Coordinates of C-alpha atoms and ligand atoms in Angstrom, one line a residue:
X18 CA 0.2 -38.5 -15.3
X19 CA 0.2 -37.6 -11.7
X20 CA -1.5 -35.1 -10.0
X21 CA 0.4 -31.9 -9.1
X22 CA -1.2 -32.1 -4.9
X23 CA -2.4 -35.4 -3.5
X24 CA -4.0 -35.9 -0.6
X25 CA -4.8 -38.9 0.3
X26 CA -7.1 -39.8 3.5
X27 CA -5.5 -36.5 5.9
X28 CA -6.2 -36.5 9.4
X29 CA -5.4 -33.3 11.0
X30 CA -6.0 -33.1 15.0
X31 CA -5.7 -30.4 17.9
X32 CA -5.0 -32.7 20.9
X33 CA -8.2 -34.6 21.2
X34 CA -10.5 -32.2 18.6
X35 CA -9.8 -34.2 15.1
X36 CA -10.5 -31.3 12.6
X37 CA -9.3 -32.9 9.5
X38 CA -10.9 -36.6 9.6
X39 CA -9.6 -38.4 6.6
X40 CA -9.9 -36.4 3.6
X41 CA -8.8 -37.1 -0.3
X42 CA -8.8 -34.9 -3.1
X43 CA -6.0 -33.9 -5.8
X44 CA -5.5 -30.9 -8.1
X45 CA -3.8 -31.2 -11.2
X46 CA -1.2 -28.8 -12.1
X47 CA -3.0 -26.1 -14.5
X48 CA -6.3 -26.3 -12.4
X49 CA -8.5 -24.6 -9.9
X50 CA -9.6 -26.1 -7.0
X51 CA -11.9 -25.1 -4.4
X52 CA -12.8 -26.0 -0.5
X53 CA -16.2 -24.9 0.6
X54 CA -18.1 -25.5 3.9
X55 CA -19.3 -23.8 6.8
X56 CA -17.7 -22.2 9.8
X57 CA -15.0 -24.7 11.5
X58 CA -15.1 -27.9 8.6
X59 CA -11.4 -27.8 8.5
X60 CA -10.8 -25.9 5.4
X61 CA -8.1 -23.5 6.7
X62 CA -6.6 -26.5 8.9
X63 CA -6.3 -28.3 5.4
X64 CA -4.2 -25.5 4.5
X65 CA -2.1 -25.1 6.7
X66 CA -0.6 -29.1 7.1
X67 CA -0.3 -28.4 3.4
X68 CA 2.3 -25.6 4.2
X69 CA 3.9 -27.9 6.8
X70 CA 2.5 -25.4 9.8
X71 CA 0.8 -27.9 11.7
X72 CA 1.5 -32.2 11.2
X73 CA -0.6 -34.7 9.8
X74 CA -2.2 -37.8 12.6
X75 CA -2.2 -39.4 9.3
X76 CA -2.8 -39.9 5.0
X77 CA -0.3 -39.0 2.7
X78 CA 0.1 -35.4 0.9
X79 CA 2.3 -36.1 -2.2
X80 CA 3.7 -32.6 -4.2
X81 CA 4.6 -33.2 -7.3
X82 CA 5.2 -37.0 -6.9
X83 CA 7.4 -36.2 -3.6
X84 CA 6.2 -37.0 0.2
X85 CA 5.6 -33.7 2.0
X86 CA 5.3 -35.5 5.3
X87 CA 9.1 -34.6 6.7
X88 CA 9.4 -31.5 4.7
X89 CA 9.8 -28.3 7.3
X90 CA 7.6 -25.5 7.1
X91 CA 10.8 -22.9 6.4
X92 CA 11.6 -25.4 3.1
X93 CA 7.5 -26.1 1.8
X94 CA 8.2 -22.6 0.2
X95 CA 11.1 -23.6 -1.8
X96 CA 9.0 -27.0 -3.0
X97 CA 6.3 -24.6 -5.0
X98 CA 3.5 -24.5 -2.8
X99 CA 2.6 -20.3 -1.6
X100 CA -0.1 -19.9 0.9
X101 CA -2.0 -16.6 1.5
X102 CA -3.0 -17.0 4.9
X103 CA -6.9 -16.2 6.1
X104 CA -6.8 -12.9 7.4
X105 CA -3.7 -12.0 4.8
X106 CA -1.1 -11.3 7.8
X107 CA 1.1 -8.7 6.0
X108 CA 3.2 -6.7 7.5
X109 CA 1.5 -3.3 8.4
X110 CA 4.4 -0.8 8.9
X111 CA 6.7 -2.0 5.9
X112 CA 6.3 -0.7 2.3
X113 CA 4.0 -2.6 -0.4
X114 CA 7.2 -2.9 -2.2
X115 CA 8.5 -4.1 0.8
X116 CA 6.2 -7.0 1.6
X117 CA 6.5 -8.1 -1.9
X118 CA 9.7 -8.1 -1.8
X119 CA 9.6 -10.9 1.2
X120 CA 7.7 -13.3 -0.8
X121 CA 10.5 -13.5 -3.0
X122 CA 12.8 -13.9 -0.1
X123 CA 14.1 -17.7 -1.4
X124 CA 15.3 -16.1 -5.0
X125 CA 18.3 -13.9 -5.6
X126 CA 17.5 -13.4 -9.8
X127 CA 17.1 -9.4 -9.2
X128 CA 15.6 -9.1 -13.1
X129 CA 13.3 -11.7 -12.3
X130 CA 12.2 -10.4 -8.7
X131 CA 11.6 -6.9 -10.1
X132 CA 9.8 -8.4 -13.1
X133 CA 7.5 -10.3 -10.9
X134 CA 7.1 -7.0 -8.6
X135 CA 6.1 -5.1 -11.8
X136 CA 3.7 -8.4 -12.9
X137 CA 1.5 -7.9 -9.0
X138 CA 1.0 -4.0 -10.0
X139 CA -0.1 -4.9 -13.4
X140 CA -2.3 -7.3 -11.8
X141 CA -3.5 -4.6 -9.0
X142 CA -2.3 -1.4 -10.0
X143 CA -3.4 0.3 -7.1
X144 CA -0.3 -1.6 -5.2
X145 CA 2.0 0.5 -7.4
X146 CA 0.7 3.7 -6.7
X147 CA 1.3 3.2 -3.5
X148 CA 3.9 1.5 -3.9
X149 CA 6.2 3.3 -0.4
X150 CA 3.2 3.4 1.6
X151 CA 2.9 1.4 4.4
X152 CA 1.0 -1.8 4.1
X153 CA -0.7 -1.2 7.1
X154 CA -2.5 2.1 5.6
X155 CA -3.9 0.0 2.8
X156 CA -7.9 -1.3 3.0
X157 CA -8.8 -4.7 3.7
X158 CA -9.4 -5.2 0.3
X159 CA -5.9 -4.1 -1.2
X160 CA -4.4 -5.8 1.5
X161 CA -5.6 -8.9 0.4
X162 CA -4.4 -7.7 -3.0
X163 CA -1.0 -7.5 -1.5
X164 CA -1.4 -11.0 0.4
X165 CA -1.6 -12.4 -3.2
X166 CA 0.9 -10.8 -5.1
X167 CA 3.3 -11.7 -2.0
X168 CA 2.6 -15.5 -2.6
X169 CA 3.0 -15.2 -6.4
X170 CA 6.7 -13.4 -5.6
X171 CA 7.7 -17.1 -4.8
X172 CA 6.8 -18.3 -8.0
X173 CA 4.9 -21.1 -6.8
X174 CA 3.5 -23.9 -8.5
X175 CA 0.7 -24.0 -6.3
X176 CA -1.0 -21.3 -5.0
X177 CA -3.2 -21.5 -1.9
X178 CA -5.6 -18.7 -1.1
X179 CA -7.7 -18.8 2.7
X180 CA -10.7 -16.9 1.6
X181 CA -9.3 -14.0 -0.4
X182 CA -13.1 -12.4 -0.4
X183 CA -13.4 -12.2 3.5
X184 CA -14.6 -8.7 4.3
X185 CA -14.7 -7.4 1.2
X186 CA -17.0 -4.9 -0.2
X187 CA -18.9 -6.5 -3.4
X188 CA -17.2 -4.7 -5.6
X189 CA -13.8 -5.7 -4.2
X190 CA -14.5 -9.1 -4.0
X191 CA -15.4 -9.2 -8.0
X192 CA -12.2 -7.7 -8.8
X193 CA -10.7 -10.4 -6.2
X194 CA -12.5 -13.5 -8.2
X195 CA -11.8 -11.5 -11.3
X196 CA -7.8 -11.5 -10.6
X197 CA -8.1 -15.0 -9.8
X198 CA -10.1 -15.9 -12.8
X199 CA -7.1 -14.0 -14.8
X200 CA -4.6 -15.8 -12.9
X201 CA -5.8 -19.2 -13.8
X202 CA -6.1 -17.9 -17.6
X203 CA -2.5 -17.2 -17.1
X204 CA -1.8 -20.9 -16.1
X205 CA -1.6 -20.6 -12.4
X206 CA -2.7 -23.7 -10.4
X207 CA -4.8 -22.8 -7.1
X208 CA -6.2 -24.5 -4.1
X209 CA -9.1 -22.0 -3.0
X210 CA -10.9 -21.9 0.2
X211 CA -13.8 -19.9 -0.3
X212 CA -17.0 -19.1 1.8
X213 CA -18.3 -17.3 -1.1
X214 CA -19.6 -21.1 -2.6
X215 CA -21.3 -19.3 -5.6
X216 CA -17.9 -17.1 -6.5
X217 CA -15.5 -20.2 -5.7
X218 CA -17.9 -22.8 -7.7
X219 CA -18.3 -20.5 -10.8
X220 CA -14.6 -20.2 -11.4
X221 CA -13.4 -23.8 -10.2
X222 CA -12.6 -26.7 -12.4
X223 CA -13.6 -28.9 -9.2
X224 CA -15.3 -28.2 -5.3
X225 CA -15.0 -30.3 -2.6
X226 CA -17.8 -29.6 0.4
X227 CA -16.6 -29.8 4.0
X228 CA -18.0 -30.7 6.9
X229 CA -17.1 -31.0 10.1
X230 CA -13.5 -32.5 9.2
X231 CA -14.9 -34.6 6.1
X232 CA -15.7 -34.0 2.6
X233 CA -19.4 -34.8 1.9
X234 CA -19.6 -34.0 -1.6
X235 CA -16.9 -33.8 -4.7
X236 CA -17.9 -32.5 -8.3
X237 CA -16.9 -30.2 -11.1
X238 CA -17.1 -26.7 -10.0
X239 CA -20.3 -26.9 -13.0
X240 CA -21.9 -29.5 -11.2
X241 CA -21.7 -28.1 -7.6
X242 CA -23.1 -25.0 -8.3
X243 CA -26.1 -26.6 -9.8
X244 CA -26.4 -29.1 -7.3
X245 CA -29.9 -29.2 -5.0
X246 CA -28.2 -29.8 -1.5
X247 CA -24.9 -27.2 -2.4
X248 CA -27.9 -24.9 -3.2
X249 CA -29.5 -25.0 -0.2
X250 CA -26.9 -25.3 2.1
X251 CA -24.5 -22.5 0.6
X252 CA -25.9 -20.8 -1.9
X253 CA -29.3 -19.5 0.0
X254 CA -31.3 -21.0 -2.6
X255 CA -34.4 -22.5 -1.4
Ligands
LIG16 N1 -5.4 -23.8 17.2 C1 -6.5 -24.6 17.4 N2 -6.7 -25.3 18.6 C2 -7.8 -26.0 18.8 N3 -8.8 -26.2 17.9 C3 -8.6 -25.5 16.7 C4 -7.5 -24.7 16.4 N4 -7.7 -24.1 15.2 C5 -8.8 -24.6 14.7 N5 -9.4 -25.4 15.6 C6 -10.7 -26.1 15.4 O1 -10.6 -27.0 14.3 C7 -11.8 -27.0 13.6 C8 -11.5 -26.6 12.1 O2 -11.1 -25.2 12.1 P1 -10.6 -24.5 10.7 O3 -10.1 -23.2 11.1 O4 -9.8 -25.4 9.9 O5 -12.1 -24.3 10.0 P2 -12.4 -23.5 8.7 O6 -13.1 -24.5 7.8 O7 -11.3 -22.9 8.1 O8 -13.5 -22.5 9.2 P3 -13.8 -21.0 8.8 O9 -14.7 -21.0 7.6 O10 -14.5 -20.4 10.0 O11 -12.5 -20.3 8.6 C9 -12.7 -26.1 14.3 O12 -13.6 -26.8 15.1 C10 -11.8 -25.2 15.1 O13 -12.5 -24.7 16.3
LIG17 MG1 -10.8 -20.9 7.8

């Protein structure tokens, strides 16, 4: 069987600065997957050639056994791949109903939109209590709440999250990994891009270390977390 995502040898560039230099990894549909690395590795770049906002210099991405290469940004949606962007971009002075609402934006089944609006406030019911507020009055935490439930509106068969714990309070960022953790139980395939390496690691079936534009090491999310060098590089262990 084939892979749900596979990337194969993706170069990403920004005029002469190569940020992506050739990376492979795949996720298989049912999985969690996580990115780690330091500041500017190419992790958020990664992402967003995945979601057709910026073109490969070369490597193949194959979606579930179909070139994304020529597929525009507006249609990547509509293929099954959602992508909550770093720094969550919703839109501040429209409802949290709203904003859901425009992650669903490609369906027209009302039952099932409603459903899935119901489904993100079961998953964070703070959402729904505030549910005609403006986004923009929300924390940085429950907007990043919202930032998920919005890509989950397109029912996508992929879900990519940019570091869902930036910013967050400890307590916020548990309930973050904790939702995510639920979300996989639930059968949700993700592509995570975490620098929280010890949160990412713990619940990922496999990690992939960046840096600088490569990936340096590959393993099950087990054997990263327990490796010498991921320890001392990301997880502050000496
Ligand atoms: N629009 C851009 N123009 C030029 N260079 C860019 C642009 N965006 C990113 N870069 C560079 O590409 C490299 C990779 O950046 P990227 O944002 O993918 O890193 P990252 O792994 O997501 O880092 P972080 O953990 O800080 O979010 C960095 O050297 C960055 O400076
Ligand atoms: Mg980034």
């Amino acid at each position: 069987m084939t892979a749900l995502l596979e990337v194969e040898d993706l170069k990403v560039a920004y005029g002469k600065i190569q940020a992506v230099k050739g990376i492979s990894f795949k996720v298989e549909a049912g999985e969690v997957v996580t990115l780690i690395g330091t500041n500017g590795a190419g992790k958020t770049t990664t992402l967003r050639t995945l979601s057709g906002l910026l073109k490969p210099v070369g490597g193949q991405i194959k979606f579930n056994g179909k070139s994304l290469k020529k597929i525009p940004a507006h249609e990547i949606v509509s293929h099954g791949l959602a992508h909550s962007p770093e720094g969550r971009h919703i839109f501040p002075r429209m409802t949290i109903e709203d904003n859901l609402r425009l992650g669903a934006f490609l369906r027209n089944d009302k039952a099932g939109i409603d459903k899935d609006i119901q489904r993100s406030y079961d998953l964070f019911p703070i959402l729904g209590e505030r549910r005609k507020q403006a986004a923009g009055t929300l924390s940085g935490g429950e907007q990043q709440m919202l930032a998920m439930g919005r890509a989950l509106m397109s029912q996508p068969k992929l879900l990519m999250l940019d570091e869902p714990s930036m910013g967050l309070s400890p307590i916020m960022m548990q309930k973050i990994m904790a939702t995510i953790a639920e979300l996989k139980a639930q059968g949700t395939t993700i592509l995570l891009v975490e620098q929280n390496a010890q949160a990412a690691l713990s619940l990922a079936d496999h990690g992939h270390v960046m840096e600088v534009g490569n990936i340096v090491l590959s393993g099950s999310g087990h054997d990263l977390l327990h490796d010498e060098s991921v320890r001392k590089a990301y997880l502050g262990v000496d």
